[in-house]
PDB file of C-alpha atoms and ligand atoms in Angstrom:
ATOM      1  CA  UNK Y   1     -47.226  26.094  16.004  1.00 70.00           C
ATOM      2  CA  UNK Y   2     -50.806  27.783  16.163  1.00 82.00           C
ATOM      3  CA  UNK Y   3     -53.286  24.977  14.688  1.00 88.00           C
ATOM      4  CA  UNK Y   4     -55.398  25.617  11.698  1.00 94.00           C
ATOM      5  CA  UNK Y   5     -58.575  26.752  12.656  1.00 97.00           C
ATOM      6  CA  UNK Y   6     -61.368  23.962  12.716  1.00 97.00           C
ATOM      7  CA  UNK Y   7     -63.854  24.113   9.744  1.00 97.00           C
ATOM      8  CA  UNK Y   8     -61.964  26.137   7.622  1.00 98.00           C
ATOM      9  CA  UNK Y   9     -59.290  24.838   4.962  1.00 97.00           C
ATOM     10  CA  UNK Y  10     -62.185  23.090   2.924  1.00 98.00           C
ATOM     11  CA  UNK Y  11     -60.125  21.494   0.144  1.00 98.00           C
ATOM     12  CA  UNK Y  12     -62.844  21.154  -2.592  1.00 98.00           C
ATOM     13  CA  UNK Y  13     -63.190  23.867  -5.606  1.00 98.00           C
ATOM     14  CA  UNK Y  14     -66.860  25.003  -4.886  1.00 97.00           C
ATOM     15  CA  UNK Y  15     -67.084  25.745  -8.616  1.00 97.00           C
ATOM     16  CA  UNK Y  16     -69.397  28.181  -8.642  1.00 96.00           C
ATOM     17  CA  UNK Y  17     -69.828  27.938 -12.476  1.00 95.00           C
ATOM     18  CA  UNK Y  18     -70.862  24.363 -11.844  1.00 96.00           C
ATOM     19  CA  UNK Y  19     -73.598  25.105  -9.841  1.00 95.00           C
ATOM     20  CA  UNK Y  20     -76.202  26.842 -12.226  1.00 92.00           C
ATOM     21  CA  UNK Y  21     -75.689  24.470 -15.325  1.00 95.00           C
ATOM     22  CA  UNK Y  22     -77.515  21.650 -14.792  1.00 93.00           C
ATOM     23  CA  UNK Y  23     -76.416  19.498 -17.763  1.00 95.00           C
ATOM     24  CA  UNK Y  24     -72.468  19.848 -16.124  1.00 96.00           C
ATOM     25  CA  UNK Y  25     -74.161  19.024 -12.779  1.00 95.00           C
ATOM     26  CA  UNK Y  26     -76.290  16.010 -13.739  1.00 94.00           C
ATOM     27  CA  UNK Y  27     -72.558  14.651 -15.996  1.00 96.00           C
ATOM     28  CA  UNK Y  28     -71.169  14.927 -12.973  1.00 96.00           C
ATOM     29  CA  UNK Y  29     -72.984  12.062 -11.044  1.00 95.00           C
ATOM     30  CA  UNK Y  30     -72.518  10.323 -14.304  1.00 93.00           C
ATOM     31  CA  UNK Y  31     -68.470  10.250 -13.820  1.00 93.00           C
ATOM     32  CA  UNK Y  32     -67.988   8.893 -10.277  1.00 94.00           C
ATOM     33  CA  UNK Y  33     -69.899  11.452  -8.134  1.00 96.00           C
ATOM     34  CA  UNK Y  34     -69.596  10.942  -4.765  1.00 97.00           C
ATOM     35  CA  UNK Y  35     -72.013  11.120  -1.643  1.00 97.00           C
ATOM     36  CA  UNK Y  36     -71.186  12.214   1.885  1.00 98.00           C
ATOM     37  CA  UNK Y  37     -72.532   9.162   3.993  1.00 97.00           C
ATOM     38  CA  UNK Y  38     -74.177  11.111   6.785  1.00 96.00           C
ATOM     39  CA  UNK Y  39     -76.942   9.771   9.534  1.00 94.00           C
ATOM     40  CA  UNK Y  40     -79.179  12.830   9.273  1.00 93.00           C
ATOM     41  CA  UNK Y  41     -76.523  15.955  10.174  1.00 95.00           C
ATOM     42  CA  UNK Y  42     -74.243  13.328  11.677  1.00 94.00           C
ATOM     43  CA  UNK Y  43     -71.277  11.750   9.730  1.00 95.00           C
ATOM     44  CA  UNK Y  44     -70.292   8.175   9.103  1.00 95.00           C
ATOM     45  CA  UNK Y  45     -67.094   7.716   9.313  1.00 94.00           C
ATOM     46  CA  UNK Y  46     -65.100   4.351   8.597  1.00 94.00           C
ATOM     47  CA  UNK Y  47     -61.644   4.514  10.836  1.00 92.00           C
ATOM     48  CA  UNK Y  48     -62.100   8.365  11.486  1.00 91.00           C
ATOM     49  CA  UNK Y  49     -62.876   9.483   7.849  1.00 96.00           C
ATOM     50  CA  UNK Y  50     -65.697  10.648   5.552  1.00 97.00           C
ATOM     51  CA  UNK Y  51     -67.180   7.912   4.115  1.00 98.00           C
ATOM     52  CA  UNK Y  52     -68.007   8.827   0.507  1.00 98.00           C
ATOM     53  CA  UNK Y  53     -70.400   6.051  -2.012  1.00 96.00           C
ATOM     54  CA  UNK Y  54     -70.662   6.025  -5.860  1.00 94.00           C
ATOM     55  CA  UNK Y  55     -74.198   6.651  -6.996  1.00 88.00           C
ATOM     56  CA  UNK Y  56     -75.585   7.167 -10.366  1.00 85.00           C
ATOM     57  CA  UNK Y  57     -77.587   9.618  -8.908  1.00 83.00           C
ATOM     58  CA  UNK Y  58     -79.381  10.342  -5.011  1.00 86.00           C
ATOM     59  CA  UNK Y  59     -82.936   9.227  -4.220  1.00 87.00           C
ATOM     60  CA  UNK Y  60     -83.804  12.383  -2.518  1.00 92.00           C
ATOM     61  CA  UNK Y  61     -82.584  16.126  -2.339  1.00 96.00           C
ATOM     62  CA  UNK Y  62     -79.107  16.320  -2.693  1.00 97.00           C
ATOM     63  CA  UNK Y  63     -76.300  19.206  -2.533  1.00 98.00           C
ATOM     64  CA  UNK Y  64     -72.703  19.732  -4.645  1.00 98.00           C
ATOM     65  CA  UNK Y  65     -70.377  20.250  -2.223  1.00 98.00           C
ATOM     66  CA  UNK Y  66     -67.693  20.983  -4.852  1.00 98.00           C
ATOM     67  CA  UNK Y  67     -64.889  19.071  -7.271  1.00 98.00           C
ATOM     68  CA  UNK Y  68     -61.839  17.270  -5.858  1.00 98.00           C
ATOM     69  CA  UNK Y  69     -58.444  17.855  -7.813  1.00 97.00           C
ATOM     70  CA  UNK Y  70     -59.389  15.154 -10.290  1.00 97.00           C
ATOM     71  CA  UNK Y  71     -62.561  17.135 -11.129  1.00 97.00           C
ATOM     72  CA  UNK Y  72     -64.913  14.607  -9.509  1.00 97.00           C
ATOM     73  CA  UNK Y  73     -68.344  16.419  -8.075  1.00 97.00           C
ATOM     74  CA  UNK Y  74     -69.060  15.862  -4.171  1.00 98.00           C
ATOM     75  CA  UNK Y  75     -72.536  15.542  -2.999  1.00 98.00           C
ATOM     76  CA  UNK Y  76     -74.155  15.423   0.780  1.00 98.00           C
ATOM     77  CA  UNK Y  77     -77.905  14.273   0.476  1.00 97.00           C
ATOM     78  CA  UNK Y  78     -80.668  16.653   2.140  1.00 97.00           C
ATOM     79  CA  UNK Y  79     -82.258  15.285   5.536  1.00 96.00           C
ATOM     80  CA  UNK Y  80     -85.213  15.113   6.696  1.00 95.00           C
ATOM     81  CA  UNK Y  81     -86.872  17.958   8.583  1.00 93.00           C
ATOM     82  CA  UNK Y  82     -86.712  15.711  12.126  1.00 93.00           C
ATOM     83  CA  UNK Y  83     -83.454  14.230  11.132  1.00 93.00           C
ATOM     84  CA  UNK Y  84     -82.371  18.883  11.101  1.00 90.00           C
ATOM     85  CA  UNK Y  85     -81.659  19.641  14.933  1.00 86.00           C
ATOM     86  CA  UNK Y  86     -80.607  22.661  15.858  1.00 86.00           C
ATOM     87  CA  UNK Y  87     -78.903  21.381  19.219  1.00 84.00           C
ATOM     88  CA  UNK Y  88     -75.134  22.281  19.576  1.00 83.00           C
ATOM     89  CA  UNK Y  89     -73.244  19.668  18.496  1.00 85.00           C
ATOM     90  CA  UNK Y  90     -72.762  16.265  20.844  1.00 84.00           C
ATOM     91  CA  UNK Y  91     -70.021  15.112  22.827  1.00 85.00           C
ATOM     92  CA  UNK Y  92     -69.823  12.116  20.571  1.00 88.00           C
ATOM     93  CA  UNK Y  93     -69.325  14.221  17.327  1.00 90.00           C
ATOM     94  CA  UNK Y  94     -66.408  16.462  18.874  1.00 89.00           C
ATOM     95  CA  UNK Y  95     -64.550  13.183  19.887  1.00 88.00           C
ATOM     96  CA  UNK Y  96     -65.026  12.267  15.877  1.00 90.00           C
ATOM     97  CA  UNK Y  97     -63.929  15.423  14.890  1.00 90.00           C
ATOM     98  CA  UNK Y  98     -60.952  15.166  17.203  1.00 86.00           C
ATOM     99  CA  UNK Y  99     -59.636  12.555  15.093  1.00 86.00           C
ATOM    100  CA  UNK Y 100     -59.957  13.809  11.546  1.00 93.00           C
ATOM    101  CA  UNK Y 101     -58.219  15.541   9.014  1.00 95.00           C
ATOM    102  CA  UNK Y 102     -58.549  19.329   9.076  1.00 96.00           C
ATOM    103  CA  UNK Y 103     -59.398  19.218   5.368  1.00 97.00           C
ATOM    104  CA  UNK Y 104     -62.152  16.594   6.330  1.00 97.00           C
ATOM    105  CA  UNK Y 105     -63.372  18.607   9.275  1.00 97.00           C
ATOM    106  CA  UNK Y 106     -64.032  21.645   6.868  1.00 98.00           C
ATOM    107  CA  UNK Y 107     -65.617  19.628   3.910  1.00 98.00           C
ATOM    108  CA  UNK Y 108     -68.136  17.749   6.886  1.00 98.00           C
ATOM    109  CA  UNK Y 109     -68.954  21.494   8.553  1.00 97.00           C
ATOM    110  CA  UNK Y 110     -70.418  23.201   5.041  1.00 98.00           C
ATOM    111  CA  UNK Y 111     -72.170  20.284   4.185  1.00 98.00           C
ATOM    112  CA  UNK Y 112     -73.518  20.171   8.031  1.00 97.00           C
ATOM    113  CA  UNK Y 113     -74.399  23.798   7.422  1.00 97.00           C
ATOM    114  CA  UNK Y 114     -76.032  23.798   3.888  1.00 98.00           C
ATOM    115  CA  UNK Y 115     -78.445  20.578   4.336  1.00 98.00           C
ATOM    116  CA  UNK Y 116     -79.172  21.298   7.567  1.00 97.00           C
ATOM    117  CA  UNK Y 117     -80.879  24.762   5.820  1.00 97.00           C
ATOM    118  CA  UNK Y 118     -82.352  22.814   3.213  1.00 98.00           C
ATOM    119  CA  UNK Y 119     -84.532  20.609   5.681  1.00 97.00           C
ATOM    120  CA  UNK Y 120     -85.208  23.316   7.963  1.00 96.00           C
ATOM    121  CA  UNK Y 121     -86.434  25.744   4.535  1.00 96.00           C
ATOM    122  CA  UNK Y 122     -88.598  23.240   2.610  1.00 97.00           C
ATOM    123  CA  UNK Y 123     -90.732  26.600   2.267  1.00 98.00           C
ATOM    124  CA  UNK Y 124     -90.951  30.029   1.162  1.00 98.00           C
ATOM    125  CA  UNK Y 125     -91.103  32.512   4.018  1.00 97.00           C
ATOM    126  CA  UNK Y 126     -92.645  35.017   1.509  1.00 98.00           C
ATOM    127  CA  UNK Y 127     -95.901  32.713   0.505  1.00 98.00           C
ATOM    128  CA  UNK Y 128     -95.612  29.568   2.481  1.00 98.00           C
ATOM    129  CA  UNK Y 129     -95.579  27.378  -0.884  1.00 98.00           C
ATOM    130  CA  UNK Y 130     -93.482  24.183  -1.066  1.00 98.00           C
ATOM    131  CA  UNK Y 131     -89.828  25.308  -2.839  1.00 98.00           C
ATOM    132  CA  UNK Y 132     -87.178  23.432  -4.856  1.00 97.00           C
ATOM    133  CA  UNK Y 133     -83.350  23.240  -4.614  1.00 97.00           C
ATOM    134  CA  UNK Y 134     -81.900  24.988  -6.987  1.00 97.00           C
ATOM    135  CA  UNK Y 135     -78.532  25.651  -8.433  1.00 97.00           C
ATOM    136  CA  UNK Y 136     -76.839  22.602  -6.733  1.00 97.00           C
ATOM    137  CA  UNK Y 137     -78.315  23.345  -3.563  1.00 98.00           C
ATOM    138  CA  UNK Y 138     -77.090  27.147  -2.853  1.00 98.00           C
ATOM    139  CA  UNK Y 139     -80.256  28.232  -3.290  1.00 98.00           C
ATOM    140  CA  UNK Y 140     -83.932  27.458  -2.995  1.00 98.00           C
ATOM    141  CA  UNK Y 141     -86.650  28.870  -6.087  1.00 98.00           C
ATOM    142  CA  UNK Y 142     -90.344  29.178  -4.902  1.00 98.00           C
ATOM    143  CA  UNK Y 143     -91.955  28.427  -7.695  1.00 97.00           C
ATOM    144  CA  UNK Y 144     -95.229  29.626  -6.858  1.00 98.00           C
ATOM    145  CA  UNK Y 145     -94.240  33.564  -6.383  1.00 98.00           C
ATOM    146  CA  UNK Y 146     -90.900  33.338  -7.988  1.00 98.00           C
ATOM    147  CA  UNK Y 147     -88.868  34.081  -4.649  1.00 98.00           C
ATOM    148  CA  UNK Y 148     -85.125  33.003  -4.566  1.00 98.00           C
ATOM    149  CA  UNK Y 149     -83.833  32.191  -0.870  1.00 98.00           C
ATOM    150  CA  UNK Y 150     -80.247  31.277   0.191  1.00 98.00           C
ATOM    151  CA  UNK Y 151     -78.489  29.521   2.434  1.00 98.00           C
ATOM    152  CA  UNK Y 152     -77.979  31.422   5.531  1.00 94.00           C
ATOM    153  CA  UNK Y 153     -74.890  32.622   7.295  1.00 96.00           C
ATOM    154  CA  UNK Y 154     -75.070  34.253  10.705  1.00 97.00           C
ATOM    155  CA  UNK Y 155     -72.242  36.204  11.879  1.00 98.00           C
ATOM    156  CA  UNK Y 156     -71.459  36.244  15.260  1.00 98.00           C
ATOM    157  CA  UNK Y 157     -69.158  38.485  17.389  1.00 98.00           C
ATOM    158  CA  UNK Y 158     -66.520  36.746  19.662  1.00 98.00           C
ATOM    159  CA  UNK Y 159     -64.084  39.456  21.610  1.00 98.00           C
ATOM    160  CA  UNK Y 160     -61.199  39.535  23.891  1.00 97.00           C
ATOM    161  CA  UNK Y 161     -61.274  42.921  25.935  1.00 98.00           C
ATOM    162  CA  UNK Y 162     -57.857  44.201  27.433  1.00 98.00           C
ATOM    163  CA  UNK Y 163     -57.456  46.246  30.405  1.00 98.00           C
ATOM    164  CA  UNK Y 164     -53.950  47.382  32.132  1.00 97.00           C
ATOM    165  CA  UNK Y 165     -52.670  43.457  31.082  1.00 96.00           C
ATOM    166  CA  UNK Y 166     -56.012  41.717  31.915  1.00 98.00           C
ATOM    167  CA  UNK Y 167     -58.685  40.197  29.882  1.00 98.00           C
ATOM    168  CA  UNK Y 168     -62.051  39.734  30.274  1.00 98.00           C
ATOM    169  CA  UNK Y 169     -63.561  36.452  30.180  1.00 98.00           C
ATOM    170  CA  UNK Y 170     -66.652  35.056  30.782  1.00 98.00           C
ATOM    171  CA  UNK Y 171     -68.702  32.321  31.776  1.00 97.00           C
ATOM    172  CA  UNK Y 172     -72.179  30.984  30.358  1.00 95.00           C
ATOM    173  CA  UNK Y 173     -74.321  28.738  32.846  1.00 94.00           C
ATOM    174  CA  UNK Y 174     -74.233  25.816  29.979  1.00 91.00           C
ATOM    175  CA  UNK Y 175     -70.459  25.458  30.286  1.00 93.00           C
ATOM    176  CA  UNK Y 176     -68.707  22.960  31.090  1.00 92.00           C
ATOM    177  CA  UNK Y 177     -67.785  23.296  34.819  1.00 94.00           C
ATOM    178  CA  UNK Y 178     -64.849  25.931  35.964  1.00 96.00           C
ATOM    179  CA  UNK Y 179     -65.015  27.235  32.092  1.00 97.00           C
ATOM    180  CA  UNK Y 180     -64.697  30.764  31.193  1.00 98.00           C
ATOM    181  CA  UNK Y 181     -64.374  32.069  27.481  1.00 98.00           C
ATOM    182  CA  UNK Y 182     -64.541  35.228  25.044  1.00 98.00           C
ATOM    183  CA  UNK Y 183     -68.282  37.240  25.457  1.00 98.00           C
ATOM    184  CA  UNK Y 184     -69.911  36.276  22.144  1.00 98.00           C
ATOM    185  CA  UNK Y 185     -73.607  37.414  20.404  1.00 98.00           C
ATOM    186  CA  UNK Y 186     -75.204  37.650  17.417  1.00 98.00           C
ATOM    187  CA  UNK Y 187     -74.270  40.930  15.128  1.00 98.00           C
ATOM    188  CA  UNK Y 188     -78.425  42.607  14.390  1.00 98.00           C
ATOM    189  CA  UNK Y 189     -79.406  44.072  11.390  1.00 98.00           C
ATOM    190  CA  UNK Y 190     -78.148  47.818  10.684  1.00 98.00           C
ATOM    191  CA  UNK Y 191     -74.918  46.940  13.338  1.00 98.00           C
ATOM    192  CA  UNK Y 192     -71.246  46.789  11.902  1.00 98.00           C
ATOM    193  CA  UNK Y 193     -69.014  44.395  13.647  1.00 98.00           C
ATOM    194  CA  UNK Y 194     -67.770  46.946  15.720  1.00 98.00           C
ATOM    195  CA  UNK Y 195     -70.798  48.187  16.860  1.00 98.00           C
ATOM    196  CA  UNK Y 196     -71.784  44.578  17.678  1.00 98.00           C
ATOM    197  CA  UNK Y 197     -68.726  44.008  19.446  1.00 98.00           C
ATOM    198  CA  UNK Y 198     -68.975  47.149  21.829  1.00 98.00           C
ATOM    199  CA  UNK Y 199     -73.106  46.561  22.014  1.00 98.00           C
ATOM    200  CA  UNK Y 200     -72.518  43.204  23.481  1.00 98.00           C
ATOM    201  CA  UNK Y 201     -69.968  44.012  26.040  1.00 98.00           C
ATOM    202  CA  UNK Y 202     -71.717  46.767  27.651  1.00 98.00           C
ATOM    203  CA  UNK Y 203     -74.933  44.953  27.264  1.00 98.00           C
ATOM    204  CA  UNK Y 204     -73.478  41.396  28.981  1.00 97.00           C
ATOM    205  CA  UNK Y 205     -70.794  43.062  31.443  1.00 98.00           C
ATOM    206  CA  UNK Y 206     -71.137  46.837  31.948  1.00 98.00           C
ATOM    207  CA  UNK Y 207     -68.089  47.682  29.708  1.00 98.00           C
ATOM    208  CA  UNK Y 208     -67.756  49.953  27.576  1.00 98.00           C
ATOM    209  CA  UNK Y 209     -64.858  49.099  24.966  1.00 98.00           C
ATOM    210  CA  UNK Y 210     -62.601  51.640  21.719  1.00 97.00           C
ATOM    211  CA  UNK Y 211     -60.369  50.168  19.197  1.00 98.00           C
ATOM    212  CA  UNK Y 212     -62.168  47.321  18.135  1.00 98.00           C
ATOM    213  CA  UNK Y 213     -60.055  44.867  15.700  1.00 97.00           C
ATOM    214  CA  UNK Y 214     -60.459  42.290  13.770  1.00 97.00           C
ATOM    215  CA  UNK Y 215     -58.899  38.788  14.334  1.00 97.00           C
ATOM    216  CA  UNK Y 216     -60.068  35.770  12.550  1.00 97.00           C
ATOM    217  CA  UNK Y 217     -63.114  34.500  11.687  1.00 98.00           C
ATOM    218  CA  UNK Y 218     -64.585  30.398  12.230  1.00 98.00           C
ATOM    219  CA  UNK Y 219     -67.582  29.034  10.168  1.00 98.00           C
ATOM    220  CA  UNK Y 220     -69.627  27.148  13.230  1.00 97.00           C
ATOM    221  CA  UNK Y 221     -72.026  24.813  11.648  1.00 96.00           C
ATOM    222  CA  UNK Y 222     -74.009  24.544  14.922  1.00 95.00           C
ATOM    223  CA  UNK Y 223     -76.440  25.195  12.588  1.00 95.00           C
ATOM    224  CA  UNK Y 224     -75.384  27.796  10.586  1.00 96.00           C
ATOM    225  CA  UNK Y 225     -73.222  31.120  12.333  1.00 97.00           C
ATOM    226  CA  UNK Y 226     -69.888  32.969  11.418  1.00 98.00           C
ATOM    227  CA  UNK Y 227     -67.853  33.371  14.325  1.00 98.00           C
ATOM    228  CA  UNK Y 228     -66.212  36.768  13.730  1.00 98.00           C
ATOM    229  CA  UNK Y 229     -63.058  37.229  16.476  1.00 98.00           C
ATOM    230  CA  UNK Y 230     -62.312  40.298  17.766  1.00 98.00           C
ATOM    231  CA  UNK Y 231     -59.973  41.880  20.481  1.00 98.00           C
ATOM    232  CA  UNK Y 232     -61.047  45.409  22.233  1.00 98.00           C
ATOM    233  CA  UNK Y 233     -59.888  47.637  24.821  1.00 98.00           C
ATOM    234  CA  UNK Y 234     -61.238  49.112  28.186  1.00 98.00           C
ATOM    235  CA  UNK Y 235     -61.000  51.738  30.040  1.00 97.00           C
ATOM    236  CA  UNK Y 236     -62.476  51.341  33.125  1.00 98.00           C
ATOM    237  CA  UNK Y 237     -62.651  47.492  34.533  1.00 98.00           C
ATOM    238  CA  UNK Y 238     -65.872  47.962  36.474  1.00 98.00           C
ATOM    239  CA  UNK Y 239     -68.275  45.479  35.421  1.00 98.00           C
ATOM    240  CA  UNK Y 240     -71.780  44.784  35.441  1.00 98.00           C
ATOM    241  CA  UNK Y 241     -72.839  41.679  34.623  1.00 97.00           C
ATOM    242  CA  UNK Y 242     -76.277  40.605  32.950  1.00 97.00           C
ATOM    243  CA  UNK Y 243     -77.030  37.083  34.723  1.00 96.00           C
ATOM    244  CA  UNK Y 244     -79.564  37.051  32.328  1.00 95.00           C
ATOM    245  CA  UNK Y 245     -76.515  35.951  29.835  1.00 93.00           C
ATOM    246  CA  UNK Y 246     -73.640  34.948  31.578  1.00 96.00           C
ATOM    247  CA  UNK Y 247     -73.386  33.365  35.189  1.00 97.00           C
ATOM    248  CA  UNK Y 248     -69.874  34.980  35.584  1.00 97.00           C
ATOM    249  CA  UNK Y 249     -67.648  37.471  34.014  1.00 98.00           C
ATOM    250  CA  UNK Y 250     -63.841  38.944  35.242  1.00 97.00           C
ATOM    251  CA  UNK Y 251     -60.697  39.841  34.743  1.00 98.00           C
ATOM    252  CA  UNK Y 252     -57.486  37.700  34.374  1.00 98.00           C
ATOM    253  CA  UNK Y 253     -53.994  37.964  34.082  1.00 98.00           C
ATOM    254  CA  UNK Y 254     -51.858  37.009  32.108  1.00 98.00           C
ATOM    255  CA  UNK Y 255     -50.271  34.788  34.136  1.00 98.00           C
ATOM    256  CA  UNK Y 256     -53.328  32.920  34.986  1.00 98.00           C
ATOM    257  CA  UNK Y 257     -54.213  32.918  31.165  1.00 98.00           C
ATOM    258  CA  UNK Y 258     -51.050  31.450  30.202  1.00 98.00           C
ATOM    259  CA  UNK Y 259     -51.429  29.120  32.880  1.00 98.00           C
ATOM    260  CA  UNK Y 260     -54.698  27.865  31.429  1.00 98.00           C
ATOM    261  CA  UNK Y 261     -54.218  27.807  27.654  1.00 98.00           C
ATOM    262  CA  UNK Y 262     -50.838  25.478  28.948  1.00 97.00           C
ATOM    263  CA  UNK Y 263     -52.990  23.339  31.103  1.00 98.00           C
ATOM    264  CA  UNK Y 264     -55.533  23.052  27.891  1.00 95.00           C
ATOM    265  CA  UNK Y 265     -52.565  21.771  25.856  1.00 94.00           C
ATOM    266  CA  UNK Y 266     -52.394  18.999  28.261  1.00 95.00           C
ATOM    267  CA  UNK Y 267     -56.273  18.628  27.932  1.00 92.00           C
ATOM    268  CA  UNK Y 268     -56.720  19.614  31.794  1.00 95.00           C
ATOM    269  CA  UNK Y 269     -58.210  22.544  33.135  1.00 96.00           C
ATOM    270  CA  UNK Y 270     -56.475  25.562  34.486  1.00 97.00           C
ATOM    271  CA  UNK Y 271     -55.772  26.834  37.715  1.00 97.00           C
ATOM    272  CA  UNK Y 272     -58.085  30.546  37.632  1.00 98.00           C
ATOM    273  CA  UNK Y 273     -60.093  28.603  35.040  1.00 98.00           C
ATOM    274  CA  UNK Y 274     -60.573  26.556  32.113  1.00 98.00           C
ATOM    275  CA  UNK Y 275     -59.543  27.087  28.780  1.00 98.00           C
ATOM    276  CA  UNK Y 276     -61.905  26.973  26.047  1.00 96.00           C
ATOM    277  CA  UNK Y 277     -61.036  23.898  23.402  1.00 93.00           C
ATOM    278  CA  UNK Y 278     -58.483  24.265  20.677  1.00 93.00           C
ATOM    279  CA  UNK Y 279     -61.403  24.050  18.022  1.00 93.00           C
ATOM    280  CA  UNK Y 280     -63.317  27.035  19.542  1.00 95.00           C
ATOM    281  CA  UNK Y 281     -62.221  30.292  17.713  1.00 97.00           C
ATOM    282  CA  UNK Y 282     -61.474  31.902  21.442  1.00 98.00           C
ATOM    283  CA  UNK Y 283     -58.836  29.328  22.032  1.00 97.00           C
ATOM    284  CA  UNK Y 284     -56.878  31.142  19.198  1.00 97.00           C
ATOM    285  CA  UNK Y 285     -58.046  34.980  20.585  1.00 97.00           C
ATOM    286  CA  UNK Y 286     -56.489  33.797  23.896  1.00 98.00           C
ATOM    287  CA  UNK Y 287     -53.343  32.597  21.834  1.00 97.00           C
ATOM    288  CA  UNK Y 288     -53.301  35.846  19.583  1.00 96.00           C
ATOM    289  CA  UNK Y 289     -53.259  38.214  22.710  1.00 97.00           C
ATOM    290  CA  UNK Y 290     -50.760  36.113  24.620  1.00 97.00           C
ATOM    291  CA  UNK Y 291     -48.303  36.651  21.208  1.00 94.00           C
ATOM    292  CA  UNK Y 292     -49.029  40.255  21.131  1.00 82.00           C
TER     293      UNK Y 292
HETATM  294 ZN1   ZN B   1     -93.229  31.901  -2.471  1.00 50.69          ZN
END
């Protein structure tokens, strides 16, 4: 059975009508809030959980995360700006997440996300003034020009591209040795996820793709990007890679994809290559296309 795919499946009602009343907000703390025990972006976890504490109310910034079934408010307290890294995401933290509840996994990833934003935008990008968190932390008012700014989400294009039974993988030079996964960029502004899709392809191997569609989608809270999975096709195979972006980019079979995604299961690396991890949204565009 496919697995669920990591950071989504957040079981908390984000309660949007919560959010911008502040007398329901501040009752909530009131009856049993809870706050997400984090080291800076990190989690604390107590026998591979969330660890959650009963406060009357948080010493610093902090941001609702959403109600449980029993209507109790979730919190995740703002960091510092030092405590905000950017860096992907350590080998330390993936073995956590390896052991947690999906549900968990997806509650820990938007908080990651949101108060990561929160240290990294203590200011207004329109007049530099000091801003406040507003409306349970989904936004931030500048109160000195009136500006309202909001958390960001950046999408992200991840593809598969198909040609005569072969797919086109890729390899970046910070993989992990012998790794090879789906081509991936940011979308710009004025691009539809198509467009991004077919920019990036040409632009990082030389290929020029049609019938661009839409497979899943991953929040990536490494710090704050939509992975948006998509599967193309090609024409012509000739490729051109940019070693500017990847080290390494060709074609596979089937065979040797199969062969990889089965040695993954196992947690070992493939003959032709290395399968990307089972919580990387191009573990499940390998799967998808190997179903089709
Ligand atoms: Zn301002």
């Amino acid at each position: 059975m496919r697995p669920p795919i990591t950071f989504t499946g957040n079981p908390l009602d984000r309660a949007d009508a919560v959010r911008s009343d502040p007398a329901r907000l501040a009752a909530l703390w009131v009856r049993g809030g809870r706050l997400l025990q984090m080291e800076g972006l990190e989690p604390s976890l107590a026998s591979g959980a969330l660890v959650w504490s009963e406060v009357a109310a948080p010493e610093g910034e902090a941001v609702f995360l959403g109600l449980d079934e029993a209507g109790i408010g979730h919190f995740a307290p703002v960091p510092s700006p030092d405590q905000a890294s950017t860096a992907p995401p350590s080998f330390n933290l993936w073995q956590a997440l390896n052991g947690m509840d999906d549900g968990e996994i997806a509650i820990y990833g938007a908080a990651r996300a949101l108060v990561g934003w929160h240290a990294r935008h203590r200011f207004c990008a329109r007049c530099g003034a000091g801003t406040v968190l507003a409306k349970g932390g989904w936004q931030r008012d500048c109160e000195a020009c009136g500006a309202q700014h909001f958390p960001r989400t950046d999408p992200v294009v991840i593809m598969s591209v198909e040609h005569e039974g072969r797919l086109l993988l890729g390899r970046q030079p910070r993989f992990p040795p012998h790794r090879y996964s789906a081509l991936a960029g940011f979308i710009e502004p004025g691009e539809s996820i198509e467009e991004a899709v077919a920019r990036e392809i040409y632009e990082e191997a030389g290929v020029k793709v049609r019938d661009v569609r839409y497979v899943a989608s991953q929040p990536w809270p490494f710090p704050s990007s939509l992975m948006i999975a998509a599967h193309a096709f090609a024409d012509d195979p000739a490729l051109t890679v940019d070693h500017s972006e990847l080290e390494d980019a060709r074609w596979f079979t089937r065979e040797e994809v199969v062969e990889a995604m089965t040695a993954r299961d196992r947690g070992e690396d493939g003959v032709a290559f290395s399968a990307p991890s089972r919580t990387a949204v191009a573990w499940h565009l390998l799967a998808d296309w190997l179903e089709d």
